[in-house]
Amino acid sequence: MYNIIMYIIQLGVAIGSIFNDKLRKMWQGERDAVQTLRKKVDPDADYIWFHAASLGEFEQGRPLMEQIKKSYPQYKILLTFFSPSGYEVRKNYEGADIITYLPIDTVGNARQILRTVRPVMAFFIKYEFWYNYLHILQYRGIPAYSVSSIFRPDQVFFKWYGRGYGRVLKCFTRFFVQNEESKKLLESIGIHDTMVVGDTRFDRVLQIKEASKQLPIVERFVKGTPEEPKKVFVAGSSWQPDEEIFLKYFNNHRDWKLIVAPHVIGEDHLKFIFSLIKDKKVVRYTQATEDNVADADVLIIDCFGLLSSVYHYGDVAYVGGGFGVGIHNVLEAAVWGMPVLFGPNNKHFAEAQGLLQSGGGIEIEDYETFSLIMSQLSDDSAYYDTCGQEAGAFVQSLAGATKKVLSSVKL
């Protein structure tokens, strides 16, 4: 049944590629994968294979890849992606020797790929459970590890009707899971080679913090004018429901400066943001100069790649997505040791839940709760300081997964 589904998906991608640019890139990339490997694989080299579905999983695997490159330079890194949103952004990543798409998990594709490159070990990040690839790796005696994986009782592996597919989990040499619940769930179906190491994403955000950029335009905006110093609120990865809440608040509170880095950077969305801002000077980052930004009230980050560094300049952060598909990366804000606010759709995000429990994160339900929390953070310096300190301490306390994983594999 699984293989039938894979062939149906493959056919669906092929047909969809006629009409959809993203699927077209994916289909072409998968078709080119074997040729790319044949051209680039060094037959005398030992490859360690990392597979990530998309950009988020790549960021979780990145600390491992970079530590292996640093400590074990005798190995080469093969990095594969399933989604164009990962591959297209990181296809020139210098930490891997070969980067390509991974064709859909049919028997034929798996055999062809693993005949072309024969890795000495493989790391699958978080939710990646590729039945045919993993069975071939197991048959060949190649160690395969699941890293930063997390499991819930409602997943198919733990249902009576999913036990057949659940056999794929027994192909892994070891699971490096995020929490005790995941370990217990795996043990309930007879899988005992597990370690609770946490999430490598905590290591990654610490790396990002160390490598953060100095942004002169943002520094000038934050500095403002000497006669009117203000605190800075940074809204990252915001969507329309988020913006309707915090922009309404800041229209009525002039004692803050506001930086908005929307999730979607398109002219229509930017026009929407501008329409919500009343009686304030607004400057787009791509049009800003040190002269015109100094007395601005709002700075719109209308380009990609800056958000993790922009958080450094904030006093309070808001992470978007919590009123829609799900909250974005709260750790990039929390690592800077400031209060982090976000919407209610955060229940399936372990890092957001942990941040709430630590006291460094604050859930916002609507405009009224947002207004109340902002008043507390503005008026109660002890509350503000405690929230920020707890956010930073939360990230620091859960770092170290990369070291635990690499100390447990044979390199």
mmCIF file of C-alpha atoms in Angstrom:
data_model
loop_
_atom_site.group_PDB
_atom_site.id
_atom_site.type_symbol
_atom_site.label_atom_id
_atom_site.label_comp_id
_atom_site.label_asym_id
_atom_site.label_seq_id
_atom_site.Cartn_x
_atom_site.Cartn_y
_atom_site.Cartn_z
ATOM 1 C CA MET A 1 0.000 0.000 0.000
ATOM 2 C CA TYR A 2 2.822 2.405 0.895
ATOM 3 C CA ASN A 3 4.528 1.854 -2.451
ATOM 4 C CA ILE A 4 1.271 2.360 -4.330
ATOM 5 C CA ILE A 5 0.826 5.683 -2.518
ATOM 6 C CA MET A 6 4.379 6.709 -3.421
ATOM 7 C CA TYR A 7 3.800 6.023 -7.113
ATOM 8 C CA ILE A 8 0.542 7.988 -6.976
ATOM 9 C CA ILE A 9 2.375 10.913 -5.361
ATOM 10 C CA GLN A 10 5.089 10.713 -7.992
ATOM 11 C CA LEU A 11 2.478 10.797 -10.745
ATOM 12 C CA GLY A 12 0.725 13.694 -9.014
ATOM 13 C CA VAL A 13 3.959 15.707 -8.844
ATOM 14 C CA ALA A 14 4.615 15.018 -12.533
ATOM 15 C CA ILE A 15 1.156 16.229 -13.541
ATOM 16 C CA GLY A 16 1.188 19.142 -11.107
ATOM 17 C CA SER A 17 4.545 20.307 -12.472
ATOM 18 C CA ILE A 18 2.784 21.318 -15.669
ATOM 19 C CA PHE A 19 0.764 23.935 -13.796
ATOM 20 C CA ASN A 20 2.776 24.826 -10.682
ATOM 21 C CA ASP A 21 6.251 26.394 -10.621
ATOM 22 C CA LYS A 22 7.190 24.930 -7.227
ATOM 23 C CA LEU A 23 6.209 21.415 -8.293
ATOM 24 C CA ARG A 24 8.027 21.941 -11.598
ATOM 25 C CA LYS A 25 11.275 22.683 -9.752
ATOM 26 C CA MET A 26 10.731 19.687 -7.505
ATOM 27 C CA TRP A 27 9.970 17.322 -10.412
ATOM 28 C CA GLN A 28 12.969 18.491 -12.440
ATOM 29 C CA GLY A 29 15.258 18.363 -9.405
ATOM 30 C CA GLU A 30 14.223 14.805 -8.592
ATOM 31 C CA ARG A 31 14.749 13.726 -12.192
ATOM 32 C CA ASP A 32 18.223 15.300 -12.206
ATOM 33 C CA ALA A 33 19.274 13.855 -8.820
ATOM 34 C CA VAL A 34 20.895 10.641 -10.092
ATOM 35 C CA GLN A 35 22.727 12.458 -12.862
ATOM 36 C CA THR A 36 23.965 15.048 -10.363
ATOM 37 C CA LEU A 37 25.248 12.321 -8.054
ATOM 38 C CA ARG A 38 26.956 10.417 -10.857
ATOM 39 C CA LYS A 39 28.734 13.589 -11.871
ATOM 40 C CA LYS A 40 29.792 14.734 -8.403
ATOM 41 C CA VAL A 41 30.291 11.640 -6.231
ATOM 42 C CA ASP A 42 33.927 10.854 -5.485
ATOM 43 C CA PRO A 43 34.133 7.016 -5.518
ATOM 44 C CA ASP A 44 37.067 7.072 -3.108
ATOM 45 C CA ALA A 45 35.376 9.289 -0.502
ATOM 46 C CA ASP A 46 33.299 8.355 2.529
ATOM 47 C CA TYR A 47 29.993 10.215 2.508
ATOM 48 C CA ILE A 48 27.751 10.984 5.463
ATOM 49 C CA TRP A 49 24.219 11.561 4.209
ATOM 50 C CA PHE A 50 21.890 14.143 5.754
ATOM 51 C CA HIS A 51 18.272 14.339 4.622
ATOM 52 C CA ALA A 52 15.996 17.268 5.481
ATOM 53 C CA ALA A 53 12.471 17.790 4.227
ATOM 54 C CA SER A 54 12.766 21.550 4.029
ATOM 55 C CA LEU A 55 14.499 24.614 5.433
ATOM 56 C CA GLY A 56 13.443 24.158 9.069
ATOM 57 C CA GLU A 57 14.801 20.605 9.229
ATOM 58 C CA PHE A 58 17.980 21.762 7.495
ATOM 59 C CA GLU A 59 18.548 24.267 10.292
ATOM 60 C CA GLN A 60 18.221 21.431 12.812
ATOM 61 C CA GLY A 61 20.754 19.301 10.952
ATOM 62 C CA ARG A 62 23.153 22.145 10.261
ATOM 63 C CA PRO A 63 24.997 22.115 13.630
ATOM 64 C CA LEU A 64 25.740 18.404 13.126
ATOM 65 C CA MET A 65 27.006 18.877 9.581
ATOM 66 C CA GLU A 66 29.238 21.755 10.548
ATOM 67 C CA GLN A 67 30.667 19.987 13.590
ATOM 68 C CA ILE A 68 31.429 16.890 11.501
ATOM 69 C CA LYS A 69 33.143 19.069 8.887
ATOM 70 C CA LYS A 70 35.218 20.677 11.605
ATOM 71 C CA SER A 71 36.103 17.613 13.686
ATOM 72 C CA TYR A 72 36.080 14.846 11.050
ATOM 73 C CA PRO A 73 37.301 16.380 7.770
ATOM 74 C CA GLN A 74 37.960 12.928 6.309
ATOM 75 C CA TYR A 75 34.222 12.629 5.582
ATOM 76 C CA LYS A 76 32.253 14.353 2.856
ATOM 77 C CA ILE A 77 28.670 15.528 3.327
ATOM 78 C CA LEU A 78 25.753 14.668 1.056
ATOM 79 C CA LEU A 79 22.712 16.842 1.742
ATOM 80 C CA THR A 80 19.315 16.073 0.213
ATOM 81 C CA PHE A 81 16.021 17.942 0.330
ATOM 82 C CA PHE A 82 12.455 16.979 -0.487
ATOM 83 C CA SER A 83 10.981 20.472 -0.757
ATOM 84 C CA PRO A 84 11.992 23.284 -3.124
ATOM 85 C CA SER A 85 11.649 25.709 -0.211
ATOM 86 C CA GLY A 86 14.680 24.001 1.306
ATOM 87 C CA TYR A 87 16.721 23.164 -1.766
ATOM 88 C CA GLU A 88 16.302 26.458 -3.602
ATOM 89 C CA VAL A 89 17.394 28.462 -0.551
ATOM 90 C CA ARG A 90 20.331 26.239 0.442
ATOM 91 C CA LYS A 91 21.538 24.733 -2.837
ATOM 92 C CA ASN A 92 24.792 26.712 -2.507
ATOM 93 C CA TYR A 93 25.371 25.911 1.163
ATOM 94 C CA GLU A 94 29.128 25.555 1.620
ATOM 95 C CA GLY A 95 28.880 23.075 4.495
ATOM 96 C CA ALA A 96 27.936 20.191 2.185
ATOM 97 C CA ASP A 97 29.933 18.685 -0.669
ATOM 98 C CA ILE A 98 26.894 17.607 -2.706
ATOM 99 C CA ILE A 99 23.379 19.040 -2.478
ATOM 100 C CA THR A 100 20.445 17.627 -4.398
ATOM 101 C CA TYR A 101 16.775 16.725 -4.233
ATOM 102 C CA LEU A 102 15.809 13.282 -2.954
ATOM 103 C CA PRO A 103 13.439 11.524 -5.381
ATOM 104 C CA ILE A 104 10.136 10.258 -3.982
ATOM 105 C CA ASP A 105 10.427 7.055 -1.957
ATOM 106 C CA THR A 106 9.662 4.407 -4.555
ATOM 107 C CA VAL A 107 11.609 1.143 -4.637
ATOM 108 C CA GLY A 108 13.162 2.048 -7.978
ATOM 109 C CA ASN A 109 14.233 5.525 -6.889
ATOM 110 C CA ALA A 110 15.714 4.267 -3.627
ATOM 111 C CA ARG A 111 17.727 1.540 -5.361
ATOM 112 C CA GLN A 112 19.028 3.918 -8.009
ATOM 113 C CA ILE A 113 20.104 6.626 -5.564
ATOM 114 C CA LEU A 114 21.794 4.217 -3.159
ATOM 115 C CA ARG A 115 23.638 2.469 -5.985
ATOM 116 C CA THR A 116 24.991 5.833 -7.079
ATOM 117 C CA VAL A 117 26.167 6.994 -3.670
ATOM 118 C CA ARG A 118 26.979 4.554 -0.875
ATOM 119 C CA PRO A 119 27.039 6.525 2.366
ATOM 120 C CA VAL A 120 28.820 5.231 5.448
ATOM 121 C CA MET A 121 25.982 6.524 7.623
ATOM 122 C CA ALA A 122 22.799 8.563 7.309
ATOM 123 C CA PHE A 123 21.008 11.172 9.403
ATOM 124 C CA PHE A 124 17.291 11.819 8.856
ATOM 125 C CA ILE A 125 16.070 15.000 10.518
ATOM 126 C CA LYS A 126 12.912 15.128 12.656
ATOM 127 C CA TYR A 127 9.920 13.679 10.756
ATOM 128 C CA GLU A 128 11.711 11.921 7.889
ATOM 129 C CA PHE A 129 10.742 8.231 7.696
ATOM 130 C CA TRP A 130 11.436 7.036 4.137
ATOM 131 C CA TYR A 131 10.416 3.386 4.061
ATOM 132 C CA ASN A 132 12.354 2.133 1.015
ATOM 133 C CA TYR A 133 15.513 4.162 1.494
ATOM 134 C CA LEU A 134 15.715 3.097 5.130
ATOM 135 C CA HIS A 135 15.123 -0.597 4.399
ATOM 136 C CA ILE A 136 17.942 -0.587 1.857
ATOM 137 C CA LEU A 137 20.261 1.137 4.328
ATOM 138 C CA GLN A 138 19.377 -1.466 6.952
ATOM 139 C CA TYR A 139 19.888 -4.346 4.486
ATOM 140 C CA ARG A 140 23.364 -3.017 3.678
ATOM 141 C CA GLY A 141 24.257 -2.558 7.338
ATOM 142 C CA ILE A 142 24.622 1.221 7.034
ATOM 143 C CA PRO A 143 23.824 3.031 10.310
ATOM 144 C CA ALA A 144 20.833 5.373 10.074
ATOM 145 C CA TYR A 145 19.976 7.880 12.788
ATOM 146 C CA SER A 146 16.849 9.934 13.439
ATOM 147 C CA VAL A 147 17.823 13.311 14.894
ATOM 148 C CA SER A 148 15.653 15.812 16.767
ATOM 149 C CA SER A 149 12.686 13.512 16.207
ATOM 150 C CA ILE A 150 9.557 13.981 18.250
ATOM 151 C CA PHE A 151 6.539 11.684 18.534
ATOM 152 C CA ARG A 152 2.910 12.073 19.617
ATOM 153 C CA PRO A 153 0.297 9.412 20.451
ATOM 154 C CA ASP A 154 -1.894 10.434 17.502
ATOM 155 C CA GLN A 155 0.776 9.548 14.916
ATOM 156 C CA VAL A 156 0.113 6.597 12.627
ATOM 157 C CA PHE A 157 2.916 4.480 14.115
ATOM 158 C CA PHE A 158 0.977 4.087 17.353
ATOM 159 C CA LYS A 159 -2.380 3.154 15.808
ATOM 160 C CA TRP A 160 -3.413 -0.444 15.133
ATOM 161 C CA TYR A 161 -3.782 0.303 11.426
ATOM 162 C CA GLY A 162 -0.313 1.871 11.183
ATOM 163 C CA ARG A 163 1.776 -0.948 12.576
ATOM 164 C CA GLY A 164 2.774 -2.144 9.095
ATOM 165 C CA TYR A 165 4.210 1.216 8.129
ATOM 166 C CA GLY A 166 5.560 1.528 11.671
ATOM 167 C CA ARG A 167 8.122 -1.155 10.854
ATOM 168 C CA VAL A 168 10.103 1.581 9.138
ATOM 169 C CA LEU A 169 11.103 2.853 12.577
ATOM 170 C CA LYS A 170 12.970 -0.380 13.275
ATOM 171 C CA CYS A 171 15.310 0.429 10.390
ATOM 172 C CA PHE A 172 16.961 3.151 12.426
ATOM 173 C CA THR A 173 20.103 2.352 14.360
ATOM 174 C CA ARG A 174 19.197 4.890 17.038
ATOM 175 C CA PHE A 175 16.736 7.679 17.730
ATOM 176 C CA PHE A 176 17.940 10.966 19.204
ATOM 177 C CA VAL A 177 14.610 12.323 20.387
ATOM 178 C CA GLN A 178 13.577 15.653 21.850
ATOM 179 C CA ASN A 179 11.693 14.509 24.955
ATOM 180 C CA GLU A 180 10.831 11.661 27.326
ATOM 181 C CA GLU A 181 7.333 11.219 25.882
ATOM 182 C CA SER A 182 8.836 10.358 22.501
ATOM 183 C CA LYS A 183 11.129 7.807 24.089
ATOM 184 C CA LYS A 184 8.233 6.149 25.935
ATOM 185 C CA LEU A 185 6.084 6.027 22.805
ATOM 186 C CA LEU A 186 8.863 4.292 20.886
ATOM 187 C CA GLU A 187 9.372 1.828 23.727
ATOM 188 C CA SER A 188 5.655 1.003 23.608
ATOM 189 C CA ILE A 189 6.136 -0.467 20.125
ATOM 190 C CA GLY A 190 9.368 -2.275 20.941
ATOM 191 C CA ILE A 191 11.983 0.314 19.998
ATOM 192 C CA HIS A 192 14.503 0.785 22.789
ATOM 193 C CA ASP A 193 17.637 2.221 21.203
ATOM 194 C CA THR A 194 16.737 5.819 21.961
ATOM 195 C CA MET A 195 18.372 8.796 23.639
ATOM 196 C CA VAL A 196 16.708 11.961 24.855
ATOM 197 C CA VAL A 197 19.097 14.697 23.691
ATOM 198 C CA GLY A 198 16.760 17.614 23.040
ATOM 199 C CA ASP A 199 16.555 19.654 19.869
ATOM 200 C CA THR A 200 19.614 20.646 17.836
ATOM 201 C CA ARG A 201 17.718 23.824 16.949
ATOM 202 C CA PHE A 202 18.841 25.297 20.283
ATOM 203 C CA ASP A 203 22.461 24.839 19.222
ATOM 204 C CA ARG A 204 21.670 26.414 15.875
ATOM 205 C CA VAL A 205 20.146 29.595 17.315
ATOM 206 C CA LEU A 206 23.216 30.050 19.505
ATOM 207 C CA GLN A 207 25.344 29.759 16.345
ATOM 208 C CA ILE A 208 23.100 32.315 14.638
ATOM 209 C CA LYS A 209 23.458 34.680 17.581
ATOM 210 C CA GLU A 210 27.252 34.458 17.438
ATOM 211 C CA ALA A 211 27.218 35.135 13.687
ATOM 212 C CA SER A 212 24.637 37.941 13.794
ATOM 213 C CA LYS A 213 25.168 40.886 11.476
ATOM 214 C CA GLN A 214 25.693 44.478 12.461
ATOM 215 C CA LEU A 215 23.002 46.487 10.676
ATOM 216 C CA PRO A 216 23.869 50.216 10.595
ATOM 217 C CA ILE A 217 20.444 51.244 9.288
ATOM 218 C CA VAL A 218 18.673 49.403 12.116
ATOM 219 C CA GLU A 219 21.152 50.775 14.654
ATOM 220 C CA ARG A 220 20.411 54.313 13.504
ATOM 221 C CA PHE A 221 16.662 53.677 13.644
ATOM 222 C CA VAL A 222 16.914 52.273 17.171
ATOM 223 C CA LYS A 223 19.110 55.109 18.393
ATOM 224 C CA GLY A 224 16.539 57.624 17.171
ATOM 225 C CA THR A 225 16.835 61.136 18.450
ATOM 226 C CA PRO A 226 18.591 61.997 21.774
ATOM 227 C CA GLU A 227 15.633 63.977 23.091
ATOM 228 C CA GLU A 228 13.172 61.129 22.609
ATOM 229 C CA PRO A 229 14.629 57.685 23.481
ATOM 230 C CA LYS A 230 12.186 54.823 22.969
ATOM 231 C CA LYS A 231 12.044 51.074 23.447
ATOM 232 C CA VAL A 232 11.889 48.882 20.356
ATOM 233 C CA PHE A 233 9.294 46.244 19.534
ATOM 234 C CA VAL A 234 10.296 43.692 16.857
ATOM 235 C CA ALA A 235 7.546 41.751 15.083
ATOM 236 C CA GLY A 236 9.016 38.833 13.133
ATOM 237 C CA SER A 237 7.371 36.581 10.522
ATOM 238 C CA SER A 238 4.061 38.406 10.990
ATOM 239 C CA TRP A 239 0.839 37.634 9.161
ATOM 240 C CA GLN A 240 -2.251 39.778 8.667
ATOM 241 C CA PRO A 241 -4.046 38.694 11.907
ATOM 242 C CA ASP A 242 -0.890 39.465 13.904
ATOM 243 C CA GLU A 243 -0.457 42.857 12.275
ATOM 244 C CA GLU A 244 -4.071 43.849 12.888
ATOM 245 C CA ILE A 245 -3.449 43.395 16.624
ATOM 246 C CA PHE A 246 -0.049 44.967 17.254
ATOM 247 C CA LEU A 247 -0.394 47.825 14.753
ATOM 248 C CA LYS A 248 -3.685 48.859 16.316
ATOM 249 C CA TYR A 249 -1.906 49.055 19.675
ATOM 250 C CA PHE A 250 1.079 51.038 18.421
ATOM 251 C CA ASN A 251 -1.110 53.536 16.608
ATOM 252 C CA ASN A 252 -2.198 54.633 20.079
ATOM 253 C CA HIS A 253 1.152 54.353 21.875
ATOM 254 C CA ARG A 254 3.938 56.629 20.744
ATOM 255 C CA ASP A 255 6.447 55.579 23.393
ATOM 256 C CA TRP A 256 7.715 52.653 21.268
ATOM 257 C CA LYS A 257 9.537 52.241 17.982
ATOM 258 C CA LEU A 258 8.376 49.353 15.830
ATOM 259 C CA ILE A 259 10.258 47.027 13.462
ATOM 260 C CA VAL A 260 8.089 44.751 11.316
ATOM 261 C CA ALA A 261 9.576 41.825 9.369
ATOM 262 C CA PRO A 262 6.513 40.262 7.675
ATOM 263 C CA HIS A 263 6.475 36.610 6.671
ATOM 264 C CA VAL A 264 5.255 37.481 3.185
ATOM 265 C CA ILE A 265 7.218 40.232 1.457
ATOM 266 C CA GLY A 266 5.046 41.238 -1.464
ATOM 267 C CA GLU A 267 3.771 44.603 -2.536
ATOM 268 C CA ASP A 268 0.144 43.751 -1.756
ATOM 269 C CA HIS A 269 0.997 42.700 1.779
ATOM 270 C CA LEU A 270 3.245 45.704 2.325
ATOM 271 C CA LYS A 271 0.447 48.019 1.153
ATOM 272 C CA PHE A 272 -1.847 46.310 3.679
ATOM 273 C CA ILE A 273 0.646 46.986 6.479
ATOM 274 C CA PHE A 274 0.974 50.629 5.446
ATOM 275 C CA SER A 275 -2.809 50.981 5.431
ATOM 276 C CA LEU A 276 -2.976 49.945 9.097
ATOM 277 C CA ILE A 277 -0.394 52.460 10.311
ATOM 278 C CA LYS A 278 -1.839 55.852 11.277
ATOM 279 C CA ASP A 279 0.037 59.137 11.728
ATOM 280 C CA LYS A 280 3.516 57.651 11.943
ATOM 281 C CA LYS A 281 6.621 57.960 9.822
ATOM 282 C CA VAL A 282 7.273 54.636 8.101
ATOM 283 C CA VAL A 283 10.433 53.675 6.209
ATOM 284 C CA ARG A 284 11.129 50.529 4.203
ATOM 285 C CA TYR A 285 14.541 48.987 4.903
ATOM 286 C CA THR A 286 15.449 48.840 1.199
ATOM 287 C CA GLN A 287 14.752 52.560 0.901
ATOM 288 C CA ALA A 288 16.259 53.637 4.213
ATOM 289 C CA THR A 289 19.272 55.827 4.784
ATOM 290 C CA GLU A 290 20.858 56.823 8.052
ATOM 291 C CA ASP A 291 19.342 60.266 7.548
ATOM 292 C CA ASN A 292 15.708 59.351 6.850
ATOM 293 C CA VAL A 293 15.471 56.525 9.356
ATOM 294 C CA ALA A 294 16.582 58.343 12.505
ATOM 295 C CA ASP A 295 13.247 60.015 13.222
ATOM 296 C CA ALA A 296 11.075 57.209 11.823
ATOM 297 C CA ASP A 297 8.508 55.474 14.016
ATOM 298 C CA VAL A 298 8.236 52.228 12.023
ATOM 299 C CA LEU A 299 10.863 50.315 10.034
ATOM 300 C CA ILE A 300 9.579 47.671 7.613
ATOM 301 C CA ILE A 301 12.086 44.901 6.788
ATOM 302 C CA ASP A 302 11.149 44.307 3.151
ATOM 303 C CA CYS A 303 13.891 41.781 2.326
ATOM 304 C CA PHE A 304 14.912 38.321 3.490
ATOM 305 C CA GLY A 305 17.803 37.094 5.620
ATOM 306 C CA LEU A 306 17.931 39.789 8.300
ATOM 307 C CA LEU A 307 15.362 38.790 10.912
ATOM 308 C CA SER A 308 17.630 36.772 13.213
ATOM 309 C CA SER A 309 19.997 39.756 13.410
ATOM 310 C CA VAL A 310 17.176 42.304 13.696
ATOM 311 C CA TYR A 311 15.928 40.651 16.904
ATOM 312 C CA HIS A 312 19.193 41.748 18.536
ATOM 313 C CA TYR A 313 17.966 45.353 18.456
ATOM 314 C CA GLY A 314 14.643 44.717 20.175
ATOM 315 C CA ASP A 315 13.405 45.106 23.729
ATOM 316 C CA VAL A 316 10.305 42.945 23.195
ATOM 317 C CA ALA A 317 9.684 40.455 20.369
ATOM 318 C CA TYR A 318 6.523 39.180 18.751
ATOM 319 C CA VAL A 319 6.666 36.019 16.613
ATOM 320 C CA GLY A 320 3.895 35.635 14.059
ATOM 321 C CA GLY A 321 1.853 32.703 12.813
ATOM 322 C CA GLY A 322 0.064 31.957 16.054
ATOM 323 C CA PHE A 323 -3.299 33.069 14.685
ATOM 324 C CA GLY A 324 -2.994 30.912 11.581
ATOM 325 C CA VAL A 325 -1.014 27.916 10.345
ATOM 326 C CA GLY A 326 1.219 27.835 13.405
ATOM 327 C CA ILE A 327 3.841 29.851 15.190
ATOM 328 C CA HIS A 328 7.212 30.527 13.588
ATOM 329 C CA ASN A 329 10.662 30.256 15.187
ATOM 330 C CA VAL A 330 10.482 31.696 18.702
ATOM 331 C CA LEU A 331 14.030 30.654 19.574
ATOM 332 C CA GLU A 332 15.661 33.208 17.267
ATOM 333 C CA ALA A 333 14.063 35.908 19.396
ATOM 334 C CA ALA A 334 14.388 34.248 22.807
ATOM 335 C CA VAL A 335 18.145 33.722 22.430
ATOM 336 C CA TRP A 336 18.595 37.489 22.796
ATOM 337 C CA GLY A 337 17.115 37.433 26.305
ATOM 338 C CA MET A 338 13.915 39.423 25.852
ATOM 339 C CA PRO A 339 10.212 38.690 26.374
ATOM 340 C CA VAL A 340 8.680 36.821 23.417
ATOM 341 C CA LEU A 341 4.972 37.191 22.591
ATOM 342 C CA PHE A 342 2.987 34.966 20.211
ATOM 343 C CA GLY A 343 -0.522 33.837 19.331
ATOM 344 C CA PRO A 344 -2.530 30.844 20.603
ATOM 345 C CA ASN A 345 -1.752 28.314 17.852
ATOM 346 C CA ASN A 346 1.399 27.060 19.566
ATOM 347 C CA LYS A 347 0.305 23.816 21.240
ATOM 348 C CA HIS A 348 2.212 21.502 18.868
ATOM 349 C CA PHE A 349 5.434 23.528 19.060
ATOM 350 C CA ALA A 350 7.619 22.190 21.852
ATOM 351 C CA GLU A 351 9.931 25.198 21.968
ATOM 352 C CA ALA A 352 6.987 27.599 22.339
ATOM 353 C CA GLN A 353 5.451 25.454 25.071
ATOM 354 C CA GLY A 354 8.754 25.324 26.895
ATOM 355 C CA LEU A 355 9.162 29.064 26.608
ATOM 356 C CA LEU A 356 5.700 29.576 28.092
ATOM 357 C CA GLN A 357 6.474 27.265 31.007
ATOM 358 C CA SER A 358 9.775 29.019 31.686
ATOM 359 C CA GLY A 359 8.105 32.416 31.884
ATOM 360 C CA GLY A 360 10.051 33.826 28.947
ATOM 361 C CA GLY A 361 7.162 33.467 26.508
ATOM 362 C CA ILE A 362 3.709 35.038 26.696
ATOM 363 C CA GLU A 363 0.634 33.889 24.793
ATOM 364 C CA ILE A 364 -1.602 36.528 23.224
ATOM 365 C CA GLU A 365 -5.244 35.669 22.559
ATOM 366 C CA ASP A 366 -6.542 38.941 21.098
ATOM 367 C CA TYR A 367 -6.050 42.695 21.088
ATOM 368 C CA GLU A 368 -7.165 43.055 24.701
ATOM 369 C CA THR A 369 -4.618 40.558 26.058
ATOM 370 C CA PHE A 370 -1.894 42.066 23.868
ATOM 371 C CA SER A 371 -2.651 45.530 25.226
ATOM 372 C CA LEU A 372 -2.662 44.266 28.809
ATOM 373 C CA ILE A 373 0.675 42.466 28.440
ATOM 374 C CA MET A 374 2.335 45.431 26.753
ATOM 375 C CA SER A 375 1.181 47.671 29.587
ATOM 376 C CA GLN A 376 2.661 45.276 32.128
ATOM 377 C CA LEU A 377 5.962 45.074 30.274
ATOM 378 C CA SER A 378 6.092 48.864 30.007
ATOM 379 C CA ASP A 379 5.119 49.676 33.597
ATOM 380 C CA ASP A 380 6.646 46.826 35.606
ATOM 381 C CA SER A 381 10.408 46.734 35.103
ATOM 382 C CA ALA A 382 10.817 43.678 37.365
ATOM 383 C CA TYR A 383 8.300 41.712 35.277
ATOM 384 C CA TYR A 384 9.995 42.826 32.063
ATOM 385 C CA ASP A 385 13.470 41.877 33.329
ATOM 386 C CA THR A 386 12.316 38.479 34.594
ATOM 387 C CA CYS A 387 10.634 37.569 31.305
ATOM 388 C CA GLY A 388 13.731 38.451 29.315
ATOM 389 C CA GLN A 389 16.097 36.616 31.625
ATOM 390 C CA GLU A 390 13.940 33.482 31.570
ATOM 391 C CA ALA A 391 13.754 33.517 27.769
ATOM 392 C CA GLY A 392 17.530 33.614 27.418
ATOM 393 C CA ALA A 393 18.065 31.036 30.158
ATOM 394 C CA PHE A 394 15.564 28.676 28.499
ATOM 395 C CA VAL A 395 17.585 28.564 25.289
ATOM 396 C CA GLN A 396 20.906 28.161 27.080
ATOM 397 C CA SER A 397 19.591 25.355 29.301
ATOM 398 C CA LEU A 398 18.538 23.185 26.366
ATOM 399 C CA ALA A 399 21.623 23.584 24.191
ATOM 400 C CA GLY A 400 24.064 20.712 23.709
ATOM 401 C CA ALA A 401 22.121 18.190 21.607
ATOM 402 C CA THR A 402 24.753 18.255 18.852
ATOM 403 C CA LYS A 403 27.509 17.192 21.218
ATOM 404 C CA LYS A 404 25.359 14.407 22.677
ATOM 405 C CA VAL A 405 24.535 13.016 19.225
ATOM 406 C CA LEU A 406 28.098 13.023 17.935
ATOM 407 C CA SER A 407 29.455 11.455 21.114
ATOM 408 C CA SER A 408 27.057 8.526 20.574
ATOM 409 C CA VAL A 409 27.800 7.680 16.928
ATOM 410 C CA LYS A 410 30.887 5.954 15.644
ATOM 411 C CA LEU A 411 32.843 8.322 13.407
#
